[in-house]
Short mmCIF file of C-alpha atoms in Angstrom, two decimals:
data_model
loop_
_atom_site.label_atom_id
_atom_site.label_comp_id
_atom_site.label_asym_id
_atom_site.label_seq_id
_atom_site.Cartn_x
_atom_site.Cartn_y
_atom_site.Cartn_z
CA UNK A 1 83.64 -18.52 -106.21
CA UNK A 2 82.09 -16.95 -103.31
CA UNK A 3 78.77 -18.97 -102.51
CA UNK A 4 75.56 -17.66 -101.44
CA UNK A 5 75.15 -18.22 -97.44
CA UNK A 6 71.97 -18.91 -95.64
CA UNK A 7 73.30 -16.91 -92.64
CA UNK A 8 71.59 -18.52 -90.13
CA UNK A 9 68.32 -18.99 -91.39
CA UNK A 10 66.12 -21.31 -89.23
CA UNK A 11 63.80 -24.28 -90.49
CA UNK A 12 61.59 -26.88 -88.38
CA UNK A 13 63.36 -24.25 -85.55
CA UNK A 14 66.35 -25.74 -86.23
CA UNK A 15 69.33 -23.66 -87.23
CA UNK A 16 70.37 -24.38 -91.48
CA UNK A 17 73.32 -23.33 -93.21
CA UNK A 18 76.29 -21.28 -92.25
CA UNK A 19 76.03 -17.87 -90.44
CA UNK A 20 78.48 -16.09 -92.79
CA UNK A 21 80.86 -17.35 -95.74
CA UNK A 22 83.76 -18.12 -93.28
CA UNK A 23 85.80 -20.04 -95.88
CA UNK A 24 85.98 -17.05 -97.97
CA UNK A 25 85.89 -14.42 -94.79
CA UNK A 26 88.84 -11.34 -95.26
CA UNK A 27 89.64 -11.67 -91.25
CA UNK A 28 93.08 -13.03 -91.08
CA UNK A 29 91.90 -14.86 -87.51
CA UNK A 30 89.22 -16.77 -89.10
CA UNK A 31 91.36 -16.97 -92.60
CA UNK A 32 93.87 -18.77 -90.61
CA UNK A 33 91.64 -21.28 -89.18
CA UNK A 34 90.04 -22.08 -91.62
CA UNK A 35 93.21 -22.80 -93.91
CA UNK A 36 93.69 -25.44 -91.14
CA UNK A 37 90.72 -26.86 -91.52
CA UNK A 38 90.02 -26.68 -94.89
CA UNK A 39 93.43 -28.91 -95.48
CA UNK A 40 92.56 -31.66 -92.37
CA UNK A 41 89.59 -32.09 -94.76
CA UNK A 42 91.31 -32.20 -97.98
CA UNK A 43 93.75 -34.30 -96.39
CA UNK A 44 91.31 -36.88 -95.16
CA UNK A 45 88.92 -37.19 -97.90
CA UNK A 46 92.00 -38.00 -100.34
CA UNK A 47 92.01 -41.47 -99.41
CA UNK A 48 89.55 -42.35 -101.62
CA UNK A 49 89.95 -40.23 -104.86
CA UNK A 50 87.93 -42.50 -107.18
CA UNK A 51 85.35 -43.75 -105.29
CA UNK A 52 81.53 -41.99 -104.62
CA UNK A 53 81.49 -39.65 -101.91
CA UNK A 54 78.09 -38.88 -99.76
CA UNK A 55 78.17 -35.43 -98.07
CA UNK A 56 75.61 -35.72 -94.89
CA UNK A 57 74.59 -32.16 -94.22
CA UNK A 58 76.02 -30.47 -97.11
CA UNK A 59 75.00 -27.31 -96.31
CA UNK A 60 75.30 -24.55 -99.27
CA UNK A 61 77.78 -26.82 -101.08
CA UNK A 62 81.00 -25.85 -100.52
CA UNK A 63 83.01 -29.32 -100.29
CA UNK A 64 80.41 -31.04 -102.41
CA UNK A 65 80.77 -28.54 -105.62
CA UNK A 66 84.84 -28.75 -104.69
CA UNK A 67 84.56 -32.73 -105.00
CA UNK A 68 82.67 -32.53 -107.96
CA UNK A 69 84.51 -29.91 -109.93
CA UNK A 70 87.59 -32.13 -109.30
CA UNK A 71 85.54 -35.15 -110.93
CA UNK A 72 84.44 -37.46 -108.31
CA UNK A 73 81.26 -38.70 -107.94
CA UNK A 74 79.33 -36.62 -105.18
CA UNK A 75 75.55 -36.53 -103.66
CA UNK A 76 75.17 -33.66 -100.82
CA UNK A 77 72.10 -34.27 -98.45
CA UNK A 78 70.69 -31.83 -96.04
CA UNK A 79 67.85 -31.90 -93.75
CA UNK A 80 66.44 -28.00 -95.31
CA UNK A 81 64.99 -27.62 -98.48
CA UNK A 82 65.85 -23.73 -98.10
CA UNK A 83 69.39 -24.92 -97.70
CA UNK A 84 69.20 -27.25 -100.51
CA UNK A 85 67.95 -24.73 -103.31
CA UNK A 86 71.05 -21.92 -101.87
CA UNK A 87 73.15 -25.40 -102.62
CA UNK A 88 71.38 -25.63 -105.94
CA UNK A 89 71.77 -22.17 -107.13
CA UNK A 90 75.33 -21.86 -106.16
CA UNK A 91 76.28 -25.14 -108.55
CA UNK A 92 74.36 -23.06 -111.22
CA UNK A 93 76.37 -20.11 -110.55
CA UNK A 94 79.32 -22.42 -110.57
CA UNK A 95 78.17 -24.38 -114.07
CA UNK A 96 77.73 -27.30 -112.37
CA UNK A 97 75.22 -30.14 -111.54
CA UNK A 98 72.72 -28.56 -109.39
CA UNK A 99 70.59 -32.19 -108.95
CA UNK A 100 73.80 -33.72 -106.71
CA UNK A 101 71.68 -32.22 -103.71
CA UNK A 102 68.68 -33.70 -102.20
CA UNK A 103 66.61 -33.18 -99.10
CA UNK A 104 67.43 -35.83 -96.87
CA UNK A 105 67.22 -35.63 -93.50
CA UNK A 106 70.25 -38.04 -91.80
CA UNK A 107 67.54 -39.85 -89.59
CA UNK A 108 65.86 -40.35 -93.06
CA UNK A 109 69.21 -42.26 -95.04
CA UNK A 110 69.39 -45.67 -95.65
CA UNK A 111 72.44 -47.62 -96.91
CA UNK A 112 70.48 -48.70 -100.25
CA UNK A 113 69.86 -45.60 -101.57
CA UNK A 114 72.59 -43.38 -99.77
CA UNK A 115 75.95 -45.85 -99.05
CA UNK A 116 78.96 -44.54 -100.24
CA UNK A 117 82.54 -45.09 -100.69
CA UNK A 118 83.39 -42.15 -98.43
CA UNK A 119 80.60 -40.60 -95.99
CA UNK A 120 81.74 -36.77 -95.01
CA UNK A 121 79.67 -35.42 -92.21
CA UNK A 122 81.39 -32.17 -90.98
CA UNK A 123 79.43 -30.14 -88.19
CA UNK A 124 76.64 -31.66 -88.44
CA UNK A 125 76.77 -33.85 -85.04
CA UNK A 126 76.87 -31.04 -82.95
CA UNK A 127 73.09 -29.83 -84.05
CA UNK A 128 71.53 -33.54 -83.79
CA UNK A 129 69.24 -33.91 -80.69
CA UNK A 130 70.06 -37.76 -81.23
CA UNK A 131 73.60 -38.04 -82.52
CA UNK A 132 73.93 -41.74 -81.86
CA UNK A 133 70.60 -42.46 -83.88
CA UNK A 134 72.89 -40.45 -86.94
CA UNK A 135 76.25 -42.50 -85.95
CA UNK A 136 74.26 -45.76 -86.25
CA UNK A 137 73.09 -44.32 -89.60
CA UNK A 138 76.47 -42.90 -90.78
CA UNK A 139 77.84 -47.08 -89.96
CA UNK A 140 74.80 -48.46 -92.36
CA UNK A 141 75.74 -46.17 -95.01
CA UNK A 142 79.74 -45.85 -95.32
CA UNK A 143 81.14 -48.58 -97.39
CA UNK A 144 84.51 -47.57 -96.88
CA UNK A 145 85.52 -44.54 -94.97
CA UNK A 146 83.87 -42.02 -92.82
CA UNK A 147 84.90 -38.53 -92.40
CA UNK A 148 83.60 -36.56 -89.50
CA UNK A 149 84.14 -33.09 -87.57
CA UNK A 150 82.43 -31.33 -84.97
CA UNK A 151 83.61 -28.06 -82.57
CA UNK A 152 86.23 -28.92 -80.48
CA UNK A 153 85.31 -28.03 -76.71
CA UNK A 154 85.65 -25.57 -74.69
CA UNK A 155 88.10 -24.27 -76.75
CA UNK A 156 85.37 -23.27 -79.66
CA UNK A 157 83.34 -21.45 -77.05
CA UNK A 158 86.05 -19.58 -75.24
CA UNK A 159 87.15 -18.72 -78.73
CA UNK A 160 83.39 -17.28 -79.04
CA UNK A 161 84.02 -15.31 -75.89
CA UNK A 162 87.11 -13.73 -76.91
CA UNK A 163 85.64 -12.20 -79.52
CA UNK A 164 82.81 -11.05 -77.78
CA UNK A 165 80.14 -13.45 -79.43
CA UNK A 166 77.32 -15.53 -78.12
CA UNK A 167 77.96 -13.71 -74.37
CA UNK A 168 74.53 -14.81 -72.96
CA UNK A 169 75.19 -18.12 -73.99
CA UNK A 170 78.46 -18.33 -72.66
CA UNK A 171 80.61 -18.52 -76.52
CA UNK A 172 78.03 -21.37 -77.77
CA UNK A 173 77.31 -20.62 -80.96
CA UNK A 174 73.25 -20.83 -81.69
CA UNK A 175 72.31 -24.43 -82.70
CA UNK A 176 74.83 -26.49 -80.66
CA UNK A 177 72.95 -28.61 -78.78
CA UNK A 178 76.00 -31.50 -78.34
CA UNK A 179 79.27 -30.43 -77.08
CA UNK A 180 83.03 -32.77 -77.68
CA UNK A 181 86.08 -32.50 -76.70
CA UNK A 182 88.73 -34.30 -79.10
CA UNK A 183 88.27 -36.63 -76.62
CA UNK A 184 85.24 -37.19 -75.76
CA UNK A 185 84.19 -37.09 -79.64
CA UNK A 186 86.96 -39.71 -80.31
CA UNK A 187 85.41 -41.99 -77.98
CA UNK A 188 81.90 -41.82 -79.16
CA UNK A 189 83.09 -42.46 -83.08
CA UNK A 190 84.22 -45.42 -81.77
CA UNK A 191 81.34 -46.91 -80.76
CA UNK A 192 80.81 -47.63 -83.83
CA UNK A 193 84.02 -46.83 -86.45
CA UNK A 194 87.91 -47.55 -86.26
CA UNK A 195 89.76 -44.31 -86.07
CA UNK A 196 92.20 -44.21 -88.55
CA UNK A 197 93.58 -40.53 -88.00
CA UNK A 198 92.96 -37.87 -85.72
CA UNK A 199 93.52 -34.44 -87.15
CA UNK A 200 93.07 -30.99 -84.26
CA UNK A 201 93.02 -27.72 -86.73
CA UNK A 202 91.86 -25.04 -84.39
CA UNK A 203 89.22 -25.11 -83.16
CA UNK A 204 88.19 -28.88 -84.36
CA UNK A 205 88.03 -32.34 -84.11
CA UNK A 206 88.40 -34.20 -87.60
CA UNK A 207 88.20 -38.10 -87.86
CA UNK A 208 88.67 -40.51 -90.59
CA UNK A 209 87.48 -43.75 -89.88
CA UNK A 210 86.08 -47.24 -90.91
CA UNK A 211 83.11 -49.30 -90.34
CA UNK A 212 83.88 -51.60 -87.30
#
């Protein structure tokens, strides 16, 4: 099912949602990448199939309706409530549960009404003026495992500049206020989580970790 995109809108002048539907986009470029990433997050969220899954900044729904068309237990959270009803109306379009998403922002979660089995929280980090605020939060929260991606730098804005996007801004896409490389994001995880496995589809970082 294609879903219904936000493209871009803002919110609290922060940037919501996706741009454009990129996992269902017809250019064989961005097709390609996002097979790649699409199975590093497939392949990281199976190690729990049976237990709940939280999805921190769920955006329009994607992995959240896949996780919960397969049968496992899934909330989706996102800081915008205009986010949040596009998430809503694409379960409905799907036939599925539309309440699994809530407006939460992730300074807002607490581990007694949002601790899972396995916390997913794929660019989102990126965005966050106080990412390690949200990694402490992510820690209270994950019971078990934590998945997490972000932009993998410079590569993601060179990409941007190859094909002529973002110029002014030197590739950054609009709302990227943090910046990793698989590095550098691998050793600010850790602060706080075990990495288990490190997976590099281009142009990403993807982590699955446990609480320290």
């Amino acid at each position: 099912m294609s879903l219904e995109i936000s493209k871009g809108l803002t919110e609290d002048g922060i940037v919501a949602g996706n741009n454009f539907d990129k996992y269902a986009s017809k250019n064989p470029i961005v097709r390609w990448m996002m097979t790649g990433f699409e199975e590093a997050i497939a392949d990281l969220t199976a190690v729990d199939t049976i237990g709940s899954i939280h999805e921190v900044g769920c955006g329009e729904g994607f992995w959240s309706l896949r996780w919960q068309k397969d049968g496992r237990q899934v909330k989706g959270t996102d800081f915008s409530g205009e986010v949040i009803k596009i998430a809503r109306s694409n379960a409905q379009r799907a036939g599925q549960a539309p309440d699994i998403f809530q407006q939460r922002s992730i300074y807002d979660l607490t581990a007694e009404h949002d601790a899972a089995d396995l916390v997913v929280c794929c660019e989102v980090l990126e965005h966050l003026e106080d990412p390690r605020k949200a990694l402490d939060i992510l820690h209270s929260i994950t019971k078990g495992h934590l998945v997490v991606s972000v932009p993998r730098e410079p590569i993601w804005r060179a990409l941007n500049m190859a094909r002529l996007s973002y110029i002014r801004d030197l590739g950054n896409t609009p709302g990227h206020i943090q910046h990793w490389s698989a590095t550098g994001i691998k050793n600010f995880v850790s602060e706080r989580f075990h990495i288990l496995e490190v997976r590099k589809p281009l142009p990403w970082t993807a982590l699955l970790c446990k609480p320290r």
